[in-house]
Short mmCIF file of C-alpha atoms and ligand atoms in Angstrom, two decimals:
data_model
loop_
_atom_site.label_atom_id
_atom_site.label_comp_id
_atom_site.label_asym_id
_atom_site.label_seq_id
_atom_site.Cartn_x
_atom_site.Cartn_y
_atom_site.Cartn_z
CA MET A 1 0.00 0.00 0.00
CA THR A 2 2.67 2.45 1.05
CA LYS A 3 4.67 1.97 -2.14
CA PHE A 4 1.53 2.49 -4.26
CA LYS A 5 0.67 5.69 -2.39
CA GLU A 6 4.27 6.94 -2.53
CA ILE A 7 4.34 6.54 -6.31
CA LEU A 8 0.90 8.11 -6.77
CA LYS A 9 2.10 11.22 -4.94
CA LYS A 10 5.00 11.85 -7.32
CA ASN A 11 4.82 14.63 -9.92
CA ILE A 12 6.75 12.71 -12.53
CA TYR A 13 6.50 8.97 -13.05
CA SER A 14 9.41 6.85 -14.23
CA ARG A 15 8.79 3.90 -16.55
CA ASP A 16 9.09 1.59 -13.52
CA ASP A 17 6.50 3.66 -11.64
CA ILE A 18 4.07 3.34 -14.54
CA ILE A 19 4.62 -0.40 -14.73
CA TYR A 20 3.95 -0.68 -11.01
CA LEU A 21 0.76 1.38 -11.12
CA ILE A 22 -0.80 -0.54 -13.99
CA SER A 23 0.17 -3.91 -12.56
CA GLN A 24 -1.46 -3.45 -9.13
CA SER A 25 -5.18 -4.12 -9.05
CA GLU A 26 -5.53 -4.16 -5.27
CA HIS A 27 -5.34 -0.40 -4.76
CA GLU A 28 -6.57 0.68 -8.16
CA GLN A 29 -9.41 2.75 -6.68
CA LEU A 30 -6.80 5.24 -5.43
CA LEU A 31 -5.38 5.46 -8.93
CA PHE A 32 -8.83 6.09 -10.43
CA GLU A 33 -9.49 8.82 -7.86
CA LYS A 34 -6.25 10.58 -8.64
CA ALA A 35 -6.92 10.37 -12.39
CA TYR A 36 -10.38 11.84 -11.79
CA GLU A 37 -8.86 14.76 -9.85
CA VAL A 38 -6.41 15.45 -12.70
CA LYS A 39 -9.23 15.28 -15.23
CA LYS A 40 -11.34 17.69 -13.18
CA LYS A 41 -8.48 20.16 -12.93
CA TYR A 42 -7.28 20.08 -16.55
CA VAL A 43 -10.31 19.31 -18.72
CA GLY A 44 -13.28 19.54 -16.34
CA THR A 45 -16.12 17.13 -15.80
CA ASN A 46 -18.05 17.71 -19.01
CA VAL A 47 -18.40 14.58 -21.09
CA TYR A 48 -18.32 15.32 -24.82
CA PHE A 49 -20.21 13.15 -27.28
CA ARG A 50 -18.96 12.14 -30.73
CA GLY A 51 -21.60 10.55 -32.91
CA LEU A 52 -20.05 7.41 -34.36
CA ILE A 53 -21.08 6.66 -37.95
CA GLU A 54 -19.93 3.21 -39.04
CA LEU A 55 -20.01 3.99 -42.72
CA SER A 56 -18.82 0.73 -44.22
CA ASN A 57 -17.46 -2.68 -43.26
CA ILE A 58 -15.73 -3.15 -46.60
CA CYS A 59 -12.04 -3.49 -45.79
CA THR A 60 -8.87 -4.18 -47.74
CA ARG A 61 -6.95 -5.24 -44.63
CA ASN A 62 -6.69 -8.53 -42.80
CA CYS A 63 -5.88 -7.57 -39.19
CA PHE A 64 -5.91 -10.81 -37.19
CA TYR A 65 -8.11 -9.43 -34.37
CA CYS A 66 -10.79 -7.59 -36.31
CA GLY A 67 -14.23 -8.98 -37.18
CA ILE A 68 -14.55 -6.95 -40.40
CA ARG A 69 -11.19 -8.14 -41.79
CA LYS A 70 -11.23 -8.85 -45.52
CA GLY A 71 -10.82 -12.59 -44.94
CA ASN A 72 -14.02 -12.92 -42.90
CA LYS A 73 -16.47 -14.45 -45.38
CA ASN A 74 -19.27 -14.74 -42.81
CA ILE A 75 -20.48 -11.16 -42.92
CA ASP A 76 -22.52 -9.22 -45.42
CA ARG A 77 -20.65 -6.17 -46.58
CA PHE A 78 -22.36 -2.77 -46.65
CA GLN A 79 -21.56 0.79 -47.56
CA LEU A 80 -23.81 3.66 -46.47
CA SER A 81 -24.88 6.09 -49.16
CA LYS A 82 -23.63 9.68 -49.21
CA GLU A 83 -27.11 10.86 -48.21
CA ASP A 84 -27.27 8.47 -45.24
CA ILE A 85 -23.88 9.54 -43.89
CA VAL A 86 -24.65 13.24 -44.26
CA GLU A 87 -28.04 12.76 -42.62
CA LYS A 88 -26.45 11.02 -39.60
CA ALA A 89 -23.76 13.67 -39.29
CA ILE A 90 -26.40 16.38 -39.28
CA TRP A 91 -28.44 14.43 -36.74
CA ALA A 92 -25.36 14.36 -34.45
CA TYR A 93 -24.75 18.08 -35.02
CA GLU A 94 -28.36 19.02 -34.28
CA ALA A 95 -28.37 16.74 -31.22
CA GLY A 96 -25.52 18.91 -29.87
CA TYR A 97 -22.74 16.34 -30.24
CA GLY A 98 -19.26 17.86 -30.47
CA SER A 99 -18.47 15.96 -33.64
CA ALA A 100 -19.42 13.14 -35.93
CA VAL A 101 -16.82 10.38 -36.29
CA LEU A 102 -16.72 8.76 -39.71
CA GLN A 103 -15.26 5.31 -39.19
CA GLY A 104 -15.00 2.33 -41.47
CA GLY A 105 -12.92 -0.39 -43.01
CA GLU A 106 -9.80 0.79 -44.80
CA ARG A 107 -9.90 1.63 -48.50
CA SER A 108 -7.63 3.91 -50.45
CA ASP A 109 -8.92 3.58 -54.01
CA PRO A 110 -9.66 6.86 -55.83
CA GLU A 111 -13.41 6.23 -55.81
CA PHE A 112 -13.48 5.96 -52.02
CA ILE A 113 -11.21 8.97 -51.52
CA ASN A 114 -13.51 11.08 -53.71
CA PHE A 115 -16.58 9.72 -51.97
CA ILE A 116 -15.32 10.73 -48.52
CA GLU A 117 -14.19 14.11 -49.83
CA ASN A 118 -17.66 14.77 -51.22
CA VAL A 119 -19.35 13.64 -47.99
CA LEU A 120 -17.11 15.99 -46.00
CA LYS A 121 -17.87 18.93 -48.31
CA LEU A 122 -21.60 18.28 -48.01
CA ILE A 123 -21.55 18.09 -44.20
CA THR A 124 -19.44 21.24 -44.04
CA HIS A 125 -21.74 23.07 -46.43
CA LYS A 126 -24.95 22.03 -44.68
CA THR A 127 -23.71 23.01 -41.23
CA ASN A 128 -21.89 26.20 -42.32
CA GLY A 129 -18.64 24.61 -41.27
CA LYS A 130 -19.76 24.44 -37.67
CA ALA A 131 -19.97 20.66 -37.19
CA GLY A 132 -16.93 18.89 -35.81
CA ILE A 133 -15.82 16.06 -38.08
CA THR A 134 -13.43 13.31 -37.06
CA LEU A 135 -12.13 10.61 -39.38
CA SER A 136 -11.11 7.07 -38.52
CA LEU A 137 -10.37 5.56 -41.91
CA GLY A 138 -6.92 4.07 -41.53
CA GLU A 139 -3.64 4.64 -43.32
CA GLN A 140 -3.75 7.03 -46.27
CA THR A 141 -1.28 9.15 -48.23
CA GLU A 142 -0.38 12.72 -47.31
CA GLU A 143 -2.35 13.89 -50.34
CA THR A 144 -5.50 12.11 -49.15
CA TYR A 145 -5.16 13.35 -45.58
CA THR A 146 -4.75 16.89 -46.95
CA ARG A 147 -7.72 16.63 -49.27
CA TRP A 148 -9.96 15.39 -46.47
CA LEU A 149 -8.68 18.12 -44.15
CA ASN A 150 -9.43 20.78 -46.76
CA ALA A 151 -12.89 19.30 -47.27
CA GLY A 152 -13.75 19.89 -43.61
CA ALA A 153 -12.40 17.13 -41.33
CA HIS A 154 -10.31 18.43 -38.45
CA ARG A 155 -9.61 15.44 -36.25
CA TYR A 156 -8.19 12.02 -37.17
CA LEU A 157 -7.93 8.83 -35.17
CA LEU A 158 -5.37 6.20 -36.08
CA ARG A 159 -4.57 3.69 -33.38
CA ILE A 160 -1.07 2.25 -33.44
CA GLU A 161 -2.61 -0.84 -31.77
CA SER A 162 0.65 -1.47 -29.84
CA SER A 163 3.88 0.52 -29.60
CA ASN A 164 5.83 -2.74 -29.52
CA PRO A 165 6.69 -3.59 -33.16
CA ASP A 166 6.86 -7.32 -32.37
CA ILE A 167 3.31 -7.34 -31.01
CA TYR A 168 2.16 -5.18 -33.92
CA HIS A 169 3.62 -7.67 -36.40
CA ASN A 170 2.18 -10.65 -34.49
CA ILE A 171 -1.37 -9.37 -34.89
CA HIS A 172 -1.14 -8.21 -38.52
CA PRO A 173 -0.24 -9.90 -41.83
CA ASP A 174 3.35 -9.49 -43.10
CA THR A 175 2.21 -6.81 -45.54
CA ASP A 176 1.31 -4.41 -42.69
CA LYS A 177 4.34 -2.64 -41.38
CA PHE A 178 4.62 -0.99 -37.99
CA SER A 179 6.83 1.67 -39.55
CA SER A 180 4.05 2.57 -42.04
CA ARG A 181 1.55 2.93 -39.20
CA ILE A 182 3.84 5.32 -37.34
CA ALA A 183 4.62 7.24 -40.52
CA ALA A 184 0.88 7.64 -41.20
CA LEU A 185 0.28 8.93 -37.68
CA LYS A 186 3.04 11.51 -38.11
CA LEU A 187 1.58 12.62 -41.44
CA ILE A 188 -1.81 13.17 -39.79
CA GLN A 189 -0.13 15.37 -37.20
CA LYS A 190 1.93 17.20 -39.81
CA CYS A 191 -1.15 17.95 -41.95
CA GLY A 192 -2.67 19.80 -38.99
CA TYR A 193 -5.32 17.46 -37.62
CA GLN A 194 -6.09 17.13 -33.94
CA THR A 195 -4.39 13.79 -33.73
CA GLY A 196 -5.69 10.73 -31.95
CA THR A 197 -4.17 7.33 -31.45
CA GLY A 198 -4.44 4.43 -29.05
CA VAL A 199 -3.77 0.77 -28.47
CA MET A 200 -5.59 -2.41 -27.57
CA ILE A 201 -5.09 -3.39 -23.97
CA GLY A 202 -4.64 -6.99 -22.89
CA LEU A 203 -3.33 -8.42 -26.16
CA PRO A 204 -1.70 -11.85 -26.03
CA GLN A 205 1.98 -11.56 -25.03
CA GLN A 206 1.57 -7.91 -24.08
CA THR A 207 3.33 -7.13 -20.79
CA TYR A 208 2.81 -4.32 -18.29
CA ALA A 209 6.08 -2.88 -19.61
CA ASP A 210 4.61 -2.81 -23.13
CA LEU A 211 1.60 -0.88 -21.84
CA ALA A 212 3.88 1.55 -20.00
CA ASP A 213 5.75 2.06 -23.27
CA ASP A 214 2.44 2.72 -25.02
CA ILE A 215 1.72 5.55 -22.59
CA LEU A 216 5.24 6.93 -23.01
CA PHE A 217 4.76 6.76 -26.78
CA PHE A 218 1.63 8.96 -26.49
CA LYS A 219 3.61 11.44 -24.42
CA GLU A 220 6.68 11.51 -26.67
CA ASN A 221 4.53 12.00 -29.74
CA ASP A 222 2.49 14.82 -28.24
CA ILE A 223 -0.82 13.12 -28.99
CA ASP A 224 -4.04 15.16 -28.55
CA MET A 225 -6.64 12.42 -28.23
CA ILE A 226 -6.58 8.83 -27.08
CA GLY A 227 -9.03 6.07 -27.85
CA MET A 228 -8.08 2.77 -26.35
CA GLY A 229 -9.87 -0.20 -24.96
CA PRO A 230 -9.61 -3.84 -24.03
CA PHE A 231 -8.84 -6.43 -26.70
CA ILE A 232 -11.90 -8.68 -27.08
CA PRO A 233 -11.68 -11.78 -29.28
CA HIS A 234 -13.99 -12.06 -32.30
CA HIS A 235 -15.06 -15.62 -33.14
CA ASP A 236 -14.43 -15.36 -36.90
CA THR A 237 -10.82 -14.22 -36.70
CA PRO A 238 -7.42 -15.91 -36.31
CA MET A 239 -7.32 -14.53 -32.75
CA ALA A 240 -10.65 -16.09 -31.72
CA ASN A 241 -8.90 -18.43 -29.28
CA ALA A 242 -6.15 -16.09 -28.14
CA PHE A 243 -7.18 -16.85 -24.55
CA ASP A 244 -8.54 -20.13 -23.16
CA ASN A 245 -11.24 -18.63 -21.00
CA PHE A 246 -11.88 -15.11 -22.08
CA ASP A 247 -15.26 -14.85 -20.36
CA GLN A 248 -13.70 -15.60 -17.01
CA MET A 249 -11.01 -12.96 -17.42
CA ALA A 250 -13.30 -10.24 -18.83
CA GLU A 251 -13.51 -8.22 -15.59
CA GLU A 252 -9.71 -8.32 -15.15
CA GLN A 253 -9.28 -7.25 -18.76
CA LEU A 254 -11.64 -4.34 -18.17
CA LYS A 255 -9.89 -3.25 -14.98
CA LEU A 256 -6.51 -3.39 -16.66
CA ALA A 257 -7.86 -1.08 -19.39
CA LEU A 258 -9.18 1.32 -16.73
CA ARG A 259 -5.78 1.45 -15.02
CA VAL A 260 -4.07 2.24 -18.33
CA ILE A 261 -6.63 5.00 -18.97
CA ALA A 262 -6.07 6.39 -15.47
CA VAL A 263 -2.27 6.52 -15.76
CA THR A 264 -2.58 8.07 -19.22
CA ARG A 265 -4.80 10.82 -17.78
CA ILE A 266 -2.40 11.52 -14.92
CA ILE A 267 0.58 11.78 -17.27
CA MET A 268 -1.00 13.50 -20.27
CA LYS A 269 -3.37 15.76 -18.26
CA ASP A 270 -5.02 18.02 -20.88
CA ILE A 271 -5.79 15.55 -23.68
CA ASN A 272 -9.13 14.04 -24.62
CA ILE A 273 -9.53 10.39 -23.69
CA ALA A 274 -12.39 8.26 -24.96
CA SER A 275 -14.24 5.84 -22.79
CA SER A 276 -14.48 3.24 -25.53
CA THR A 277 -17.42 1.06 -26.49
CA ALA A 278 -15.22 -2.00 -25.91
CA LEU A 279 -15.31 -1.16 -22.18
CA GLN A 280 -19.10 -1.35 -22.36
CA ALA A 281 -18.89 -4.69 -24.18
CA LEU A 282 -17.27 -6.18 -21.08
CA ASP A 283 -19.57 -4.51 -18.55
CA SER A 284 -22.81 -2.63 -19.18
CA LYS A 285 -21.42 0.14 -16.95
CA GLY A 286 -17.96 0.01 -18.53
CA ARG A 287 -18.07 3.44 -20.14
CA GLU A 288 -19.22 5.11 -16.93
CA ARG A 289 -16.36 3.39 -15.12
CA GLY A 290 -14.06 4.81 -17.81
CA LEU A 291 -15.30 8.35 -17.07
CA LEU A 292 -14.57 7.85 -13.38
CA ALA A 293 -11.06 6.63 -14.23
CA GLY A 294 -10.16 9.77 -16.23
CA ALA A 295 -11.84 9.53 -19.64
CA ASN A 296 -13.92 12.51 -20.89
CA ILE A 297 -15.27 11.49 -24.30
CA ILE A 298 -17.98 9.04 -25.31
CA MET A 299 -18.78 7.99 -28.85
CA PRO A 300 -22.47 7.08 -28.98
CA ASN A 301 -23.30 5.02 -32.01
CA VAL A 302 -25.54 6.90 -34.44
CA THR A 303 -25.54 4.23 -37.15
CA ASP A 304 -28.98 2.88 -38.12
CA THR A 305 -29.90 -0.33 -36.27
CA GLN A 306 -30.02 -2.37 -39.48
CA TYR A 307 -26.29 -1.84 -40.13
CA ARG A 308 -24.98 -2.30 -36.60
CA LYS A 309 -24.84 -6.10 -36.82
CA GLY A 310 -22.61 -5.85 -39.86
CA TYR A 311 -20.02 -3.79 -38.00
CA GLN A 312 -18.77 -6.03 -35.22
CA LEU A 313 -15.07 -5.62 -34.66
CA TYR A 314 -15.24 -7.90 -31.58
CA ASP A 315 -17.81 -10.19 -29.97
CA GLY A 316 -20.43 -8.81 -27.61
CA LYS A 317 -20.79 -5.38 -29.23
CA PRO A 318 -23.42 -3.53 -27.16
CA GLY A 319 -26.37 -1.52 -28.47
CA LEU A 320 -27.05 -3.75 -31.49
CA ASP A 321 -30.80 -3.25 -31.21
CA GLU A 322 -30.67 0.44 -30.32
CA ASN A 323 -31.05 3.40 -32.65
CA CYS A 324 -29.47 6.84 -32.37
CA ASN A 325 -32.29 8.18 -30.19
CA SER A 326 -32.41 5.29 -27.74
CA SER A 327 -28.58 5.18 -27.54
CA ARG A 328 -28.65 8.84 -26.56
CA ILE A 329 -31.38 8.47 -23.94
CA ASN A 330 -29.72 5.44 -22.30
CA LEU A 331 -26.41 7.22 -22.16
CA GLU A 332 -27.80 10.43 -20.72
CA LYS A 333 -29.33 8.54 -17.85
CA SER A 334 -26.25 6.59 -16.94
CA ILE A 335 -23.94 9.61 -17.26
CA HIS A 336 -26.10 11.65 -14.93
CA ASN A 337 -25.81 8.80 -12.45
CA THR A 338 -22.04 9.27 -12.38
CA GLY A 339 -22.53 12.94 -11.45
CA GLU A 340 -20.96 14.23 -14.68
CA LYS A 341 -22.46 16.71 -17.13
CA ILE A 342 -22.81 16.31 -20.88
CA GLY A 343 -21.16 19.09 -22.88
CA TYR A 344 -23.89 19.55 -25.46
CA ASN A 345 -23.37 22.07 -28.27
CA MET A 346 -19.67 22.38 -27.53
CA LEU A 347 -16.92 21.01 -29.75
CA GLY A 348 -14.98 19.82 -26.72
CA ASP A 349 -11.66 20.16 -28.52
CA SER A 350 -8.55 18.72 -26.92
CA PRO A 351 -6.97 21.62 -24.96
CA HIS A 352 -3.65 19.93 -25.62
CA PHE A 353 -3.98 20.55 -29.35
CA PHE A 354 -3.99 24.33 -28.88
CA GLU A 355 -1.05 24.18 -26.48
CA ARG A 356 0.87 22.08 -28.98
CA ILE A 357 0.16 24.47 -31.86
CA LYS A 358 0.99 27.53 -29.72
CA ASN A 359 4.36 26.11 -28.73
CA LYS A 360 5.44 25.40 -32.28
N1 LIG B 401 -10.03 0.95 -40.36
C1 LIG B 401 -9.85 1.99 -39.39
C2 LIG B 401 -10.78 1.84 -38.21
C3 LIG B 401 -10.51 0.61 -37.42
S1 LIG B 401 -11.70 0.12 -36.26
C4 LIG B 401 -8.38 2.02 -38.95
O1 LIG B 401 -7.61 1.16 -39.36
O2 LIG B 401 -7.99 2.92 -38.22
C5 LIG B 401 -11.15 0.98 -34.84
C6 LIG B 401 -10.36 0.19 -33.82
O3 LIG B 401 -11.09 -0.92 -33.33
C7 LIG B 401 -9.09 -0.45 -34.29
O4 LIG B 401 -8.07 0.49 -34.42
C8 LIG B 401 -8.81 -1.46 -33.19
O5 LIG B 401 -7.95 -0.94 -32.19
C9 LIG B 401 -10.19 -1.72 -32.58
N2 LIG B 401 -10.52 -3.15 -32.66
C10 LIG B 401 -10.63 -3.93 -33.76
N3 LIG B 401 -10.82 -5.22 -33.42
C11 LIG B 401 -10.84 -5.26 -32.05
C12 LIG B 401 -10.99 -6.31 -31.09
N4 LIG B 401 -11.14 -7.57 -31.47
N5 LIG B 401 -10.96 -5.99 -29.78
C13 LIG B 401 -10.82 -4.70 -29.39
N6 LIG B 401 -10.65 -3.68 -30.25
C14 LIG B 401 -10.66 -3.96 -31.56
#
């Protein structure tokens, strides 16, 4: 106990301190409380919503963990129309969400790049440039990132999945290079986006030291936004049986993710951190627990119910039978129960982004 408290009190954590804090579950409540204090001081207790639009499950990649990987023949592929995407983005804007997140499988063919560019221009036009737009569409060229930025997107999420190249290569086909992932993340930052990344927590062979290095990677790379969550096996992927008894370890997996979120908040202070849907997949109150451990962003799904089943990255995805209205109502209730407020009609930008730009 004393060692845990001694470390918590420090102003600067060493790598060993971080490893210790994320490895100890016994006193984790103290860690969550400290993270909550830091969050309150640096970003406040408003929770900002980002309306998640899962625009397509068509993917050219074969990531070993992901349910919408190209090699999964057991799902029907869909692609929302331009009108549907724009309508959902406007719904999110009018509902007072800080941004719409356009996420989907990875494609980089000219048709897709044009399609996204046109969607962005339409959303920007219809909302007089006032809607926040975040993209989560994988690795692209500098030209594509720039075109999408100029068309109206201003935030981009690209998880590095793990900062340990060996783990990265273990969970991806040979064609996917860790160095390309990092290069893409740097391009996003260079182009001028508010830049988000993250990792999966609790991957096979991932150690506490790896997770500490993930947090140090976020710090060294001056990241503005973090989205990270527990790894959850999907039955139709090569990693379906990564663990013998995943159901029995689900709560531990969730708590490990919460500790990593908490330490990230304490170290990074003024960034935005998402309380990911994967937390909710492991516990119906998982996202609220994330808020109490230092997260300040939630991404309510605004995709139409009929498409939600087709976009399952992992097993146990929650909210499959909800629609955008019921998702919103359920969330409002449970967030109010945590004592936090929802920052409606505010962009909820990462304060860190403006600090980073100012110091350049
Ligand atoms: N194609 C986009 C969006 C990917 S989906 C891209 O490459 O950025 C968003 C995130 O879901 C991924 O980055 C990954 O971290 C997460 N994810 C995928 N499969 C998962 C699983 N089985 N368990 C937990 N998270 C998973």
